[in-house]
Amino acid sequence: MKNAWIICVLAAALAACSGRQTAPEAAMPASLEELTGHTVAVAGGSSTDLLLSQYEGINLMRISIGDMPLAVKSGRAEFAMMQEIQYDVNKLDRQGFRKCFSGILRGVSGVAFRKEDGTVCEDFNGFLRGMRARGEYDRWYRDWIQNPDSMVVETAARPTPVSGKKLTIGITLVFPYIYYSNEDLSGMEIDLFNRFCNEKGYSPEYSIVQFPALIPSLNAHKIDVILSHIMVTPERAQQVLFSDVYLEGNQCCFGLAPEWDAADGTGIWGRLKDSFRKNLVEEDRWKLLAGGLAVTLEISLFSLLLAILIGALLCYLRMRPDKAVSSATKVFIDTVRGIPVLVILMMMFYVIFANLRLSGVTVAVFSFGLFYGACFSEVFRAGMLGVGRGQWEAGSALGLNKAQVFRLIAFPQALKRIVPVFKGEVISLIKNTSIVGYVAVLDLTSAGDIIRTRTLDAFFPLILVSVIYIILSRISGGLLDALDRKLNPAK
Amino acid sequence: MITVKHVSKVFRKGDQEITVLRDVNCEIAKGEVIGIIGPSGTGKSTFLRCLNRLEEPSGGHIEIDGVDLMDRMADVNLLRRKMGMVFQNFNLFEHLTILDNITLCPRTLLGRSREEAEAKAMELLQLVGLYEKAGSLPEELSGGQKQRAAIARCLAMEPEIILFDEPTSALDPTMVSEVLVVIRRLASEGMTMAIVSHEMQFIRNVSTRIFFMNEGVIYEEGTPEQIFEHPRRPATIAFINRIRTIEFILADKHFDLYGLFGEVGVFCTKYGLGNDMQTKVQHVLEEMLCEILPFCGPVNLTLDYSEKDYTLRIDFVQEGCTDPILETVPEDSLSLKLIHGMSASLCETAPGSIHVEM
């Protein structure tokens, strides 16, 4: 019943938000200089970011490309900068946006390799030369820009390269270069790279990485290749080895079209239905969410089990009469609890387990297990301290050994005290797994992000994801409440 | 059955060492009911808790049926099954019903089936008068009921001896007797017991032997009659007669008389001695200390008040004195007459030691 209420409220918020659009008053700028005094959304760490940073007086808002239309529509940013090709392919003109000017930051993109991987780079350059010579390159470019949907079908029909030397490729999802279509990775870059792998005998494995983390991941050997329409700049060229140019482009600046009217006559339910279709039904996008949910559940469950084990162990060590062991454990617990869990996750992924090539999910389970183990240990300890000395003495005096007293008397009593506090920690764990996107894990939150970058509709996926998290929290909370009621029948 | 040899216990608190048990020796035979009495803080409870090693003795030996409990190889848990313990704070298992409290250990340790254990438990509950409370949780019981349930839990393990650690100290006065009745019944059935208690009348009636503990040793032991009617040693006598004492050492003639009066006044008020008595004591002290005693050395002054027969005694000990003092005082001295008038008796037991009964 309570759940139903929450969902109703959120649905209303969703409907209201979808309709919240205001027409701008400001005139459209025609050059970079005219952006002074305005808030402009750029991709964090991109060349646009570097360029615009040199202009004083421009408020930069560093977000991901997929969030730009939303940022502009909601008024958080007045203008945004993205690749002109992205603007065109996404047909943003039809969604109430207008290009202000373009042609800035003309640049070229290359595939990036580690400096020492010259042979792979040469292979790629050879492949590219061959494609251009045969005229395949022009066809590839034209078809993807003009009719991406049919290209998706064509790409999907082509056999996926499986044999050969394994390459891990770091990607960021931006339509039309790389995106999910019917649960499969697709897009012009994926198409190009798969063709290369087929021709030269490589076995690709794609891994989603946040754009700013791409180069560090490459140098940390987490990935072998960066395939993210990354622009060639002298600074980057010092850190990585770029292939020949395979894409050219320029940036455009856009804002809301002055004449665009929010009222399109479809009403709240019509818009909701439209969002539902676009974000879930089209291209079976709900499967992405379902897959993400499964990953979130997997990480939550295994982290929880690991955290309980670690928590119990730390609690045991912390409660040893030996002062040295006890205080060393306390220092450890305080240290782990003092670090934000996101930082622990990043350290585990990029530093501690950097050379082990463990999957993101495994690293996430270790990180959450460790962090919440430290949190749980203090919850457990508080529960154990609540069991009076007299209870232990009475058990011992009757002839029970320590383990029996613990199992039959102390633990059941401590459990009663632990469960209500534990519930909050478990819910916190489930919700905190949403940060695993940082280590290239495709969980529920990331799945929502992917849908957003593709449909450029932020509200619906975000709120849908929220609702799923609320339901997860309610279910786990409900289970623990049931346990609590079983332990405390008097309540 | 139990032999205790040279048991000692030292608590360490930081750098401080507190000796609670100095050297305890005793034997307890089957069928005996040992009452353990003594002033607070003299190690009665600690001694009891050392017997089943809830406290680790610092030294000595405890033998039970010939097995040394202090031996590294001894199975303490097995020996503990033979010794039940009833605590001041009951210590019932809070998460279990009374029935489960009683059946838990027989089922876990003695391998009893649920039916067997429960049948036995109901029998015991009948014995302690809690048949109807079998399904209740401890928190639903009154203090007296909790303690009776704890006794039943103890009996379920069929112990050879039960140690009672101040079983009625945490109870409302109205509930004391219901617990004592149960213990008395066990005594009459021949159960071996050791009871630490401040219920003097009860201890006197129920015990076959009394240990009087003082300053970490068994200071005096004997039958209830010997201890309560004819105690032999001073601390026992003081305790049995419930004697309250205050002591002063006066270095020379220039001591603070009014400060002394103040402290004596507090002492008298504390034990309910009236203003009348207080004035008399002041007169006696003033005459004795200012007129009669020569102060050829320090004077030790002791006031003893017995709460049993309501008598107050004052002892003056003049140190450095070889000749009797009272004999040197003239018969018709005003001071002496005054003291005689105020007190019941006055005598010099040894040269320099003057004893006044008020």
PDB file of N, CA and C in Angstrom, chain A residues 416 488-491, chain B residues 90 92-99 101 130 132-149 175:
ATOM      1  N   LYS A 416      18.604  -9.324  18.081  1.00  0.00           N
ATOM      2  CA  LYS A 416      17.425  -8.480  18.293  1.00  0.00           C
ATOM      3  C   LYS A 416      17.786  -7.009  18.225  1.00  0.00           C
ATOM      4  N   ASN A 488      11.272 -10.239  17.960  1.00  0.00           N
ATOM      5  CA  ASN A 488      10.635  -9.477  19.037  1.00  0.00           C
ATOM      6  C   ASN A 488       9.120  -9.589  18.930  1.00  0.00           C
ATOM      7  N   PRO A 489       8.554 -10.726  19.296  1.00  0.00           N
ATOM      8  CA  PRO A 489       7.103 -10.895  19.123  1.00  0.00           C
ATOM      9  C   PRO A 489       6.316  -9.857  19.931  1.00  0.00           C
ATOM     10  N   ALA A 490       6.941  -9.295  20.945  1.00  0.00           N
ATOM     11  CA  ALA A 490       6.225  -8.365  21.824  1.00  0.00           C
ATOM     12  C   ALA A 490       5.887  -7.059  21.111  1.00  0.00           C
ATOM     13  N   LYS A 491       6.705  -6.687  20.095  1.00  0.00           N
ATOM     14  CA  LYS A 491       6.524  -5.384  19.446  1.00  0.00           C
ATOM     15  C   LYS A 491       5.188  -5.271  18.742  1.00  0.00           C
TER      16      LYS A 491
ATOM     17  N   PHE B  90      19.647 -12.585  39.139  1.00  0.00           N
ATOM     18  CA  PHE B  90      18.889 -13.671  38.496  1.00  0.00           C
ATOM     19  C   PHE B  90      19.559 -14.191  37.223  1.00  0.00           C
ATOM     20  N   LEU B  92      18.431 -14.580  34.221  1.00  0.00           N
ATOM     21  CA  LEU B  92      17.664 -15.463  33.340  1.00  0.00           C
ATOM     22  C   LEU B  92      17.960 -15.069  31.905  1.00  0.00           C
ATOM     23  N   PHE B  93      17.912 -16.027  30.974  1.00  0.00           N
ATOM     24  CA  PHE B  93      18.166 -15.700  29.569  1.00  0.00           C
ATOM     25  C   PHE B  93      16.976 -14.916  29.040  1.00  0.00           C
ATOM     26  N   GLU B  94      17.229 -13.642  28.697  1.00  0.00           N
ATOM     27  CA  GLU B  94      16.132 -12.717  28.447  1.00  0.00           C
ATOM     28  C   GLU B  94      15.306 -13.073  27.219  1.00  0.00           C
ATOM     29  N   HIS B  95      15.920 -13.787  26.261  1.00  0.00           N
ATOM     30  CA  HIS B  95      15.209 -14.032  25.003  1.00  0.00           C
ATOM     31  C   HIS B  95      14.412 -15.331  25.033  1.00  0.00           C
ATOM     32  N   LEU B  96      14.481 -16.071  26.133  1.00  0.00           N
ATOM     33  CA  LEU B  96      13.806 -17.370  26.189  1.00  0.00           C
ATOM     34  C   LEU B  96      12.688 -17.342  27.235  1.00  0.00           C
ATOM     35  N   THR B  97      11.674 -18.174  26.989  1.00  0.00           N
ATOM     36  CA  THR B  97      10.618 -18.294  27.994  1.00  0.00           C
ATOM     37  C   THR B  97      11.193 -19.014  29.210  1.00  0.00           C
ATOM     38  N   ILE B  98      10.424 -18.990  30.298  1.00  0.00           N
ATOM     39  CA  ILE B  98      10.895 -19.643  31.518  1.00  0.00           C
ATOM     40  C   ILE B  98      11.152 -21.130  31.248  1.00  0.00           C
ATOM     41  N   LEU B  99      10.238 -21.742  30.496  1.00  0.00           N
ATOM     42  CA  LEU B  99      10.396 -23.167  30.202  1.00  0.00           C
ATOM     43  C   LEU B  99      11.690 -23.407  29.419  1.00  0.00           C
ATOM     44  N   ASN B 101      14.300 -21.455  29.311  1.00  0.00           N
ATOM     45  CA  ASN B 101      15.417 -21.165  30.200  1.00  0.00           C
ATOM     46  C   ASN B 101      15.839 -22.423  30.948  1.00  0.00           C
ATOM     47  N   LEU B 130       5.915 -21.945  40.190  1.00  0.00           N
ATOM     48  CA  LEU B 130       5.761 -21.122  38.990  1.00  0.00           C
ATOM     49  C   LEU B 130       5.186 -21.920  37.825  1.00  0.00           C
ATOM     50  N   GLU B 132       2.487 -22.012  36.402  1.00  0.00           N
ATOM     51  CA  GLU B 132       1.693 -21.280  35.406  1.00  0.00           C
ATOM     52  C   GLU B 132       2.511 -20.283  34.598  1.00  0.00           C
ATOM     53  N   LYS B 133       3.752 -20.077  34.978  1.00  0.00           N
ATOM     54  CA  LYS B 133       4.560 -19.070  34.283  1.00  0.00           C
ATOM     55  C   LYS B 133       5.487 -19.691  33.242  1.00  0.00           C
ATOM     56  N   ALA B 134       5.313 -20.970  32.956  1.00  0.00           N
ATOM     57  CA  ALA B 134       6.229 -21.674  32.053  1.00  0.00           C
ATOM     58  C   ALA B 134       6.396 -20.940  30.727  1.00  0.00           C
ATOM     59  N   GLY B 135       5.309 -20.379  30.188  1.00  0.00           N
ATOM     60  CA  GLY B 135       5.378 -19.764  28.864  1.00  0.00           C
ATOM     61  C   GLY B 135       5.713 -18.285  28.885  1.00  0.00           C
ATOM     62  N   SER B 136       5.961 -17.740  30.078  1.00  0.00           N
ATOM     63  CA  SER B 136       6.227 -16.297  30.153  1.00  0.00           C
ATOM     64  C   SER B 136       7.684 -15.993  29.852  1.00  0.00           C
ATOM     65  N   LEU B 137       7.918 -14.747  29.430  1.00  0.00           N
ATOM     66  CA  LEU B 137       9.297 -14.290  29.270  1.00  0.00           C
ATOM     67  C   LEU B 137       9.763 -13.720  30.614  1.00  0.00           C
ATOM     68  N   PRO B 138      11.060 -13.761  30.885  1.00  0.00           N
ATOM     69  CA  PRO B 138      11.555 -13.276  32.182  1.00  0.00           C
ATOM     70  C   PRO B 138      11.060 -11.872  32.514  1.00  0.00           C
ATOM     71  N   GLU B 139      11.009 -10.993  31.477  1.00  0.00           N
ATOM     72  CA  GLU B 139      10.637  -9.602  31.762  1.00  0.00           C
ATOM     73  C   GLU B 139       9.215  -9.476  32.301  1.00  0.00           C
ATOM     74  N   GLU B 140       8.414 -10.536  32.128  1.00  0.00           N
ATOM     75  CA  GLU B 140       7.029 -10.462  32.607  1.00  0.00           C
ATOM     76  C   GLU B 140       6.895 -10.898  34.072  1.00  0.00           C
ATOM     77  N   LEU B 141       8.014 -11.322  34.670  1.00  0.00           N
ATOM     78  CA  LEU B 141       7.952 -11.839  36.041  1.00  0.00           C
ATOM     79  C   LEU B 141       8.430 -10.793  37.052  1.00  0.00           C
ATOM     80  N   SER B 142       7.970 -10.928  38.284  1.00  0.00           N
ATOM     81  CA  SER B 142       8.485 -10.065  39.351  1.00  0.00           C
ATOM     82  C   SER B 142       9.849 -10.589  39.785  1.00  0.00           C
ATOM     83  N   GLY B 143      10.558  -9.779  40.576  1.00  0.00           N
ATOM     84  CA  GLY B 143      11.894 -10.173  41.006  1.00  0.00           C
ATOM     85  C   GLY B 143      11.926 -11.509  41.723  1.00  0.00           C
ATOM     86  N   GLY B 144      10.996 -11.678  42.642  1.00  0.00           N
ATOM     87  CA  GLY B 144      10.959 -12.928  43.411  1.00  0.00           C
ATOM     88  C   GLY B 144      10.688 -14.119  42.509  1.00  0.00           C
ATOM     89  N   GLN B 145       9.790 -13.922  41.553  1.00  0.00           N
ATOM     90  CA  GLN B 145       9.477 -15.005  40.617  1.00  0.00           C
ATOM     91  C   GLN B 145      10.687 -15.326  39.756  1.00  0.00           C
ATOM     92  N   LYS B 146      11.391 -14.291  39.326  1.00  0.00           N
ATOM     93  CA  LYS B 146      12.587 -14.505  38.499  1.00  0.00           C
ATOM     94  C   LYS B 146      13.600 -15.342  39.267  1.00  0.00           C
ATOM     95  N   GLN B 147      13.787 -15.000  40.554  1.00  0.00           N
ATOM     96  CA  GLN B 147      14.794 -15.719  41.316  1.00  0.00           C
ATOM     97  C   GLN B 147      14.380 -17.176  41.517  1.00  0.00           C
ATOM     98  N   ARG B 148      13.093 -17.407  41.713  1.00  0.00           N
ATOM     99  CA  ARG B 148      12.636 -18.802  41.862  1.00  0.00           C
ATOM    100  C   ARG B 148      12.825 -19.562  40.551  1.00  0.00           C
ATOM    101  N   ALA B 149      12.548 -18.876  39.424  1.00  0.00           N
ATOM    102  CA  ALA B 149      12.771 -19.519  38.125  1.00  0.00           C
ATOM    103  C   ALA B 149      14.252 -19.854  37.951  1.00  0.00           C
ATOM    104  N   MET B 175       9.396  -9.451  48.677  1.00  0.00           N
ATOM    105  CA  MET B 175       9.596 -10.661  47.876  1.00  0.00           C
ATOM    106  C   MET B 175      10.673 -11.568  48.427  1.00  0.00           C
TER     107      MET B 175
END
